[in-house]
PDB file of C-alpha atoms in Angstrom:
ATOM      1  CA  MET A   1     -11.821 -50.339  37.422  1.00  0.00           C
ATOM      2  CA  PRO A   2      -8.941 -52.853  39.580  1.00  0.00           C
ATOM      3  CA  PHE A   3     -10.669 -56.976  40.567  1.00  0.00           C
ATOM      4  CA  CYS A   4     -10.392 -58.180  44.181  1.00  0.00           C
ATOM      5  CA  LYS A   5      -6.864 -60.484  44.515  1.00  0.00           C
ATOM      6  CA  ARG A   6      -8.935 -63.644  45.656  1.00  0.00           C
ATOM      7  CA  CYS A   7     -12.452 -63.497  43.955  1.00  0.00           C
ATOM      8  CA  GLY A   8     -11.475 -62.047  41.042  1.00  0.00           C
ATOM      9  CA  SER A   9     -15.032 -59.049  41.598  1.00  0.00           C
ATOM     10  CA  HIS A  10     -15.145 -55.992  40.502  1.00  0.00           C
ATOM     11  CA  ILE A  11     -14.480 -53.647  44.027  1.00  0.00           C
ATOM     12  CA  PRO A  12     -13.938 -49.426  44.719  1.00  0.00           C
ATOM     13  CA  GLU A  13     -10.329 -48.383  42.872  1.00  0.00           C
ATOM     14  CA  ASP A  14      -9.622 -47.531  47.308  1.00  0.00           C
ATOM     15  CA  ALA A  15     -10.693 -50.484  48.882  1.00  0.00           C
ATOM     16  CA  ARG A  16      -8.553 -51.916  51.331  1.00  0.00           C
ATOM     17  CA  PHE A  17     -10.914 -55.189  52.076  1.00  0.00           C
ATOM     18  CA  CYS A  18     -13.165 -56.544  49.440  1.00  0.00           C
ATOM     19  CA  PRO A  19     -16.528 -56.201  49.812  1.00  0.00           C
ATOM     20  CA  TYR A  20     -17.352 -59.745  48.404  1.00  0.00           C
ATOM     21  CA  CYS A  21     -15.061 -62.400  49.885  1.00  0.00           C
ATOM     22  CA  GLY A  22     -13.309 -59.561  52.452  1.00  0.00           C
ATOM     23  CA  ALA A  23      -9.465 -60.874  51.654  1.00  0.00           C
ATOM     24  CA  GLU A  24      -7.241 -57.354  52.380  1.00  0.00           C
ATOM     25  CA  GLN A  25      -5.926 -56.043  49.055  1.00  0.00           C
ATOM     26  CA  PRO A  26      -2.339 -55.193  48.623  1.00  0.00           C
ATOM     27  CA  ILE A  27      -1.424 -51.371  48.400  1.00  0.00           C
ATOM     28  CA  ALA A  28      -0.284 -50.605  45.019  1.00  0.00           C
ATOM     29  CA  VAL A  29       2.549 -48.708  45.372  1.00  0.00           C
ATOM     30  CA  THR A  30       4.386 -46.410  43.291  1.00  0.00           C
ATOM     31  CA  PRO A  31       7.714 -45.904  42.915  1.00  0.00           C
ATOM     32  CA  ALA A  32       8.653 -41.989  43.483  1.00  0.00           C
ATOM     33  CA  THR A  33       9.672 -40.143  40.558  1.00  0.00           C
ATOM     34  CA  PRO A  34      12.117 -37.355  40.692  1.00  0.00           C
ATOM     35  CA  THR A  35      10.272 -33.899  40.373  1.00  0.00           C
ATOM     36  CA  ILE A  36      12.500 -32.365  37.969  1.00  0.00           C
ATOM     37  CA  PRO A  37      11.128 -28.136  39.535  1.00  0.00           C
ATOM     38  CA  ALA A  38      10.192 -26.500  36.105  1.00  0.00           C
ATOM     39  CA  THR A  39      12.739 -23.684  34.569  1.00  0.00           C
ATOM     40  CA  THR A  40      10.192 -20.696  33.077  1.00  0.00           C
ATOM     41  CA  PHE A  41      11.954 -18.689  30.858  1.00  0.00           C
ATOM     42  CA  GLU A  42      11.282 -15.029  30.251  1.00  0.00           C
ATOM     43  CA  LYS A  43       9.227 -14.386  26.890  1.00  0.00           C
ATOM     44  CA  LYS A  44      10.737 -11.730  25.493  1.00  0.00           C
ATOM     45  CA  ASP A  45       7.943  -8.929  24.660  1.00  0.00           C
ATOM     46  CA  PRO A  46       8.379  -8.021  20.756  1.00  0.00           C
ATOM     47  CA  GLY A  47       6.773  -4.369  21.214  1.00  0.00           C
ATOM     48  CA  LEU A  48       9.734  -3.386  23.159  1.00  0.00           C
ATOM     49  CA  THR A  49      12.641  -4.886  21.821  1.00  0.00           C
ATOM     50  CA  ALA A  50      11.820  -3.174  18.942  1.00  0.00           C
ATOM     51  CA  LEU A  51      11.002   0.293  21.345  1.00  0.00           C
ATOM     52  CA  ILE A  52      14.489  -0.693  22.555  1.00  0.00           C
ATOM     53  CA  ALA A  53      15.881  -0.684  18.600  1.00  0.00           C
ATOM     54  CA  ILE A  54      14.067   2.446  17.392  1.00  0.00           C
ATOM     55  CA  VAL A  55      15.471   4.575  20.624  1.00  0.00           C
ATOM     56  CA  ALA A  56      18.863   3.075  20.253  1.00  0.00           C
ATOM     57  CA  GLY A  57      19.456   2.824  17.287  1.00  0.00           C
ATOM     58  CA  PHE A  58      18.668   6.266  16.582  1.00  0.00           C
ATOM     59  CA  PHE A  59      21.391   7.102  18.096  1.00  0.00           C
ATOM     60  CA  GLY A  60      23.918   5.494  16.481  1.00  0.00           C
ATOM     61  CA  LEU A  61      23.576   2.173  18.862  1.00  0.00           C
ATOM     62  CA  TRP A  62      21.976  -0.411  17.180  1.00  0.00           C
ATOM     63  CA  GLY A  63      21.952  -4.196  18.092  1.00  0.00           C
ATOM     64  CA  VAL A  64      21.124  -2.416  21.502  1.00  0.00           C
ATOM     65  CA  GLY A  65      17.946  -4.948  20.592  1.00  0.00           C
ATOM     66  CA  HIS A  66      19.430  -7.551  19.420  1.00  0.00           C
ATOM     67  CA  ILE A  67      21.408  -7.614  22.813  1.00  0.00           C
ATOM     68  CA  TYR A  68      17.982  -7.552  24.524  1.00  0.00           C
ATOM     69  CA  ILE A  69      16.978 -10.696  23.393  1.00  0.00           C
ATOM     70  CA  GLY A  70      20.611 -12.529  23.925  1.00  0.00           C
ATOM     71  CA  LYS A  71      21.704 -12.081  20.748  1.00  0.00           C
ATOM     72  CA  VAL A  72      24.563 -10.269  22.241  1.00  0.00           C
ATOM     73  CA  ALA A  73      27.057 -11.252  19.091  1.00  0.00           C
ATOM     74  CA  ARG A  74      25.558  -9.844  16.494  1.00  0.00           C
ATOM     75  CA  GLY A  75      24.068  -6.956  18.811  1.00  0.00           C
ATOM     76  CA  ILE A  76      27.710  -5.911  18.770  1.00  0.00           C
ATOM     77  CA  ALA A  77      27.882  -5.907  15.333  1.00  0.00           C
ATOM     78  CA  LEU A  78      25.481  -4.304  14.628  1.00  0.00           C
ATOM     79  CA  LEU A  79      26.848  -1.674  17.128  1.00  0.00           C
ATOM     80  CA  ILE A  80      29.896  -1.419  16.165  1.00  0.00           C
ATOM     81  CA  LEU A  81      28.324  -0.813  12.450  1.00  0.00           C
ATOM     82  CA  GLY A  82      26.279   1.939  13.859  1.00  0.00           C
ATOM     83  CA  ILE A  83      28.625   4.041  15.692  1.00  0.00           C
ATOM     84  CA  ILE A  84      30.622   4.020  12.068  1.00  0.00           C
ATOM     85  CA  ILE A  85      28.392   4.560   9.275  1.00  0.00           C
ATOM     86  CA  GLN A  86      25.953   6.978  12.131  1.00  0.00           C
ATOM     87  CA  TRP A  87      29.060   9.068  13.952  1.00  0.00           C
ATOM     88  CA  PHE A  88      32.086   8.549  12.151  1.00  0.00           C
ATOM     89  CA  LEU A  89      30.568   8.973   8.729  1.00  0.00           C
ATOM     90  CA  GLY A  90      27.943  11.521  10.015  1.00  0.00           C
ATOM     91  CA  ILE A  91      30.608  13.146  11.503  1.00  0.00           C
ATOM     92  CA  ALA A  92      32.908  13.155   8.203  1.00  0.00           C
ATOM     93  CA  PHE A  93      29.732  14.621   5.618  1.00  0.00           C
ATOM     94  CA  PHE A  94      29.265  17.095   8.704  1.00  0.00           C
ATOM     95  CA  MET A  95      32.220  18.298   8.444  1.00  0.00           C
ATOM     96  CA  ALA A  96      33.267  18.364   4.846  1.00  0.00           C
ATOM     97  CA  THR A  97      30.108  19.711   4.457  1.00  0.00           C
ATOM     98  CA  PHE A  98      30.190  22.863   6.470  1.00  0.00           C
ATOM     99  CA  PHE A  99      34.434  23.413   5.706  1.00  0.00           C
ATOM    100  CA  GLY A 100      33.034  22.930   1.969  1.00  0.00           C
ATOM    101  CA  MET A 101      30.402  26.070   2.745  1.00  0.00           C
ATOM    102  CA  THR A 102      32.079  28.195   4.603  1.00  0.00           C
ATOM    103  CA  PHE A 103      35.733  28.601   3.242  1.00  0.00           C
ATOM    104  CA  GLY A 104      34.663  27.746  -0.300  1.00  0.00           C
ATOM    105  CA  PRO A 105      37.313  29.183  -2.559  1.00  0.00           C
ATOM    106  CA  TYR A 106      39.752  29.283   0.333  1.00  0.00           C
ATOM    107  CA  GLY A 107      39.652  25.575   2.193  1.00  0.00           C
ATOM    108  CA  MET A 108      41.018  22.484  -0.151  1.00  0.00           C
ATOM    109  CA  MET A 109      37.136  21.828  -1.551  1.00  0.00           C
ATOM    110  CA  HIS A 110      35.488  24.613  -3.431  1.00  0.00           C
ATOM    111  CA  GLY A 111      33.146  25.475  -6.265  1.00  0.00           C
ATOM    112  CA  PRO A 112      29.364  24.864  -6.514  1.00  0.00           C
ATOM    113  CA  GLY A 113      29.815  21.155  -7.455  1.00  0.00           C
ATOM    114  CA  VAL A 114      31.551  20.052  -4.615  1.00  0.00           C
ATOM    115  CA  ILE A 115      29.459  20.846  -2.151  1.00  0.00           C
ATOM    116  CA  GLY A 116      26.283  19.653  -3.897  1.00  0.00           C
ATOM    117  CA  LEU A 117      27.637  16.065  -4.004  1.00  0.00           C
ATOM    118  CA  MET A 118      28.524  16.480  -0.228  1.00  0.00           C
ATOM    119  CA  LEU A 119      24.935  17.124   0.435  1.00  0.00           C
ATOM    120  CA  PHE A 120      23.876  14.925  -1.813  1.00  0.00           C
ATOM    121  CA  ALA A 121      26.333  12.395   0.266  1.00  0.00           C
ATOM    122  CA  SER A 122      25.075  13.273   3.012  1.00  0.00           C
ATOM    123  CA  VAL A 123      21.456  12.643   1.805  1.00  0.00           C
ATOM    124  CA  ILE A 124      22.647   9.830   0.819  1.00  0.00           C
ATOM    125  CA  TRP A 125      23.834   8.701   3.801  1.00  0.00           C
ATOM    126  CA  MET A 126      20.927   9.668   5.840  1.00  0.00           C
ATOM    127  CA  ILE A 127      18.567   6.830   3.755  1.00  0.00           C
ATOM    128  CA  ILE A 128      21.063   4.396   4.914  1.00  0.00           C
ATOM    129  CA  ILE A 129      21.242   5.374   8.143  1.00  0.00           C
ATOM    130  CA  LEU A 130      17.004   5.310   7.905  1.00  0.00           C
ATOM    131  CA  VAL A 131      16.830   1.821   6.135  1.00  0.00           C
ATOM    132  CA  GLY A 132      19.566   0.676   8.898  1.00  0.00           C
ATOM    133  CA  LEU A 133      17.569   1.497  11.285  1.00  0.00           C
ATOM    134  CA  ILE A 134      14.494   0.017  10.462  1.00  0.00           C
ATOM    135  CA  TRP A 135      16.192  -3.110   9.526  1.00  0.00           C
ATOM    136  CA  GLN A 136      17.536  -4.069  13.110  1.00  0.00           C
ATOM    137  CA  ALA A 137      14.184  -2.939  14.334  1.00  0.00           C
ATOM    138  CA  TYR A 138      12.194  -5.008  11.851  1.00  0.00           C
ATOM    139  CA  ASP A 139      14.868  -7.980  12.741  1.00  0.00           C
ATOM    140  CA  ALA A 140      14.627  -7.270  16.666  1.00  0.00           C
ATOM    141  CA  TYR A 141      11.304  -8.026  16.481  1.00  0.00           C
ATOM    142  CA  ASN A 142      11.577 -11.170  14.752  1.00  0.00           C
ATOM    143  CA  LEU A 143      13.756 -12.231  17.084  1.00  0.00           C
ATOM    144  CA  ALA A 144      12.165 -12.071  19.498  1.00  0.00           C
ATOM    145  CA  LYS A 145       9.152 -14.025  18.422  1.00  0.00           C
ATOM    146  CA  TYR A 146      10.830 -16.722  17.713  1.00  0.00           C
ATOM    147  CA  TYR A 147      12.414 -16.786  21.547  1.00  0.00           C
ATOM    148  CA  ASN A 148       9.204 -17.151  22.218  1.00  0.00           C
ATOM    149  CA  ASN A 149       8.070 -19.540  19.843  1.00  0.00           C
ATOM    150  CA  TYR A 150      11.090 -21.492  20.950  1.00  0.00           C
ATOM    151  CA  VAL A 151      10.760 -21.076  24.681  1.00  0.00           C
ATOM    152  CA  GLN A 152       6.754 -22.207  24.634  1.00  0.00           C
ATOM    153  CA  THR A 153       7.907 -25.493  22.269  1.00  0.00           C
ATOM    154  CA  TYR A 154      10.923 -26.274  24.060  1.00  0.00           C
ATOM    155  CA  GLN A 155      11.425 -24.852  27.148  1.00  0.00           C
ATOM    156  CA  ARG A 156      14.154 -23.958  27.176  1.00  0.00           C
ATOM    157  CA  PRO A 157      16.144 -20.369  25.495  1.00  0.00           C
ATOM    158  CA  PRO A 158      17.130 -21.021  21.916  1.00  0.00           C
ATOM    159  CA  TRP A 159      20.620 -20.026  21.425  1.00  0.00           C
TER     160      TRP A 159
END
């Protein structure tokens, strides 16, 4: 509660004159502070990020979830890795297995041992794809949660 500048009595905060002595009270001027518009950053939904990563990952497009949350370099690296693993190696395994079984003794690859080896390699390839798909979706999910926590704390994106 403020005091009168002349007699020192308690006066209401919005009083222009002292109710006891009648002295005019100076109006407190507060300097204008420039207002900076608050920038709000869009939060990324971790569930949607994981869904994007899984759906695109089934087609060999790993890293799309990372690109969605702004980790473009990591997303492109995973995209290239996913294309190499899922498309190029997949086509190579398929062709080797298909032609190995179709042209058996007449082609370069023949015998049940080679065919079994190619089938085993195909199963290993599928396990690698599944592990990679799950890992990149989980990583994108965790990065989206980290992004949201960082934006909430510091009011700016982490990357």
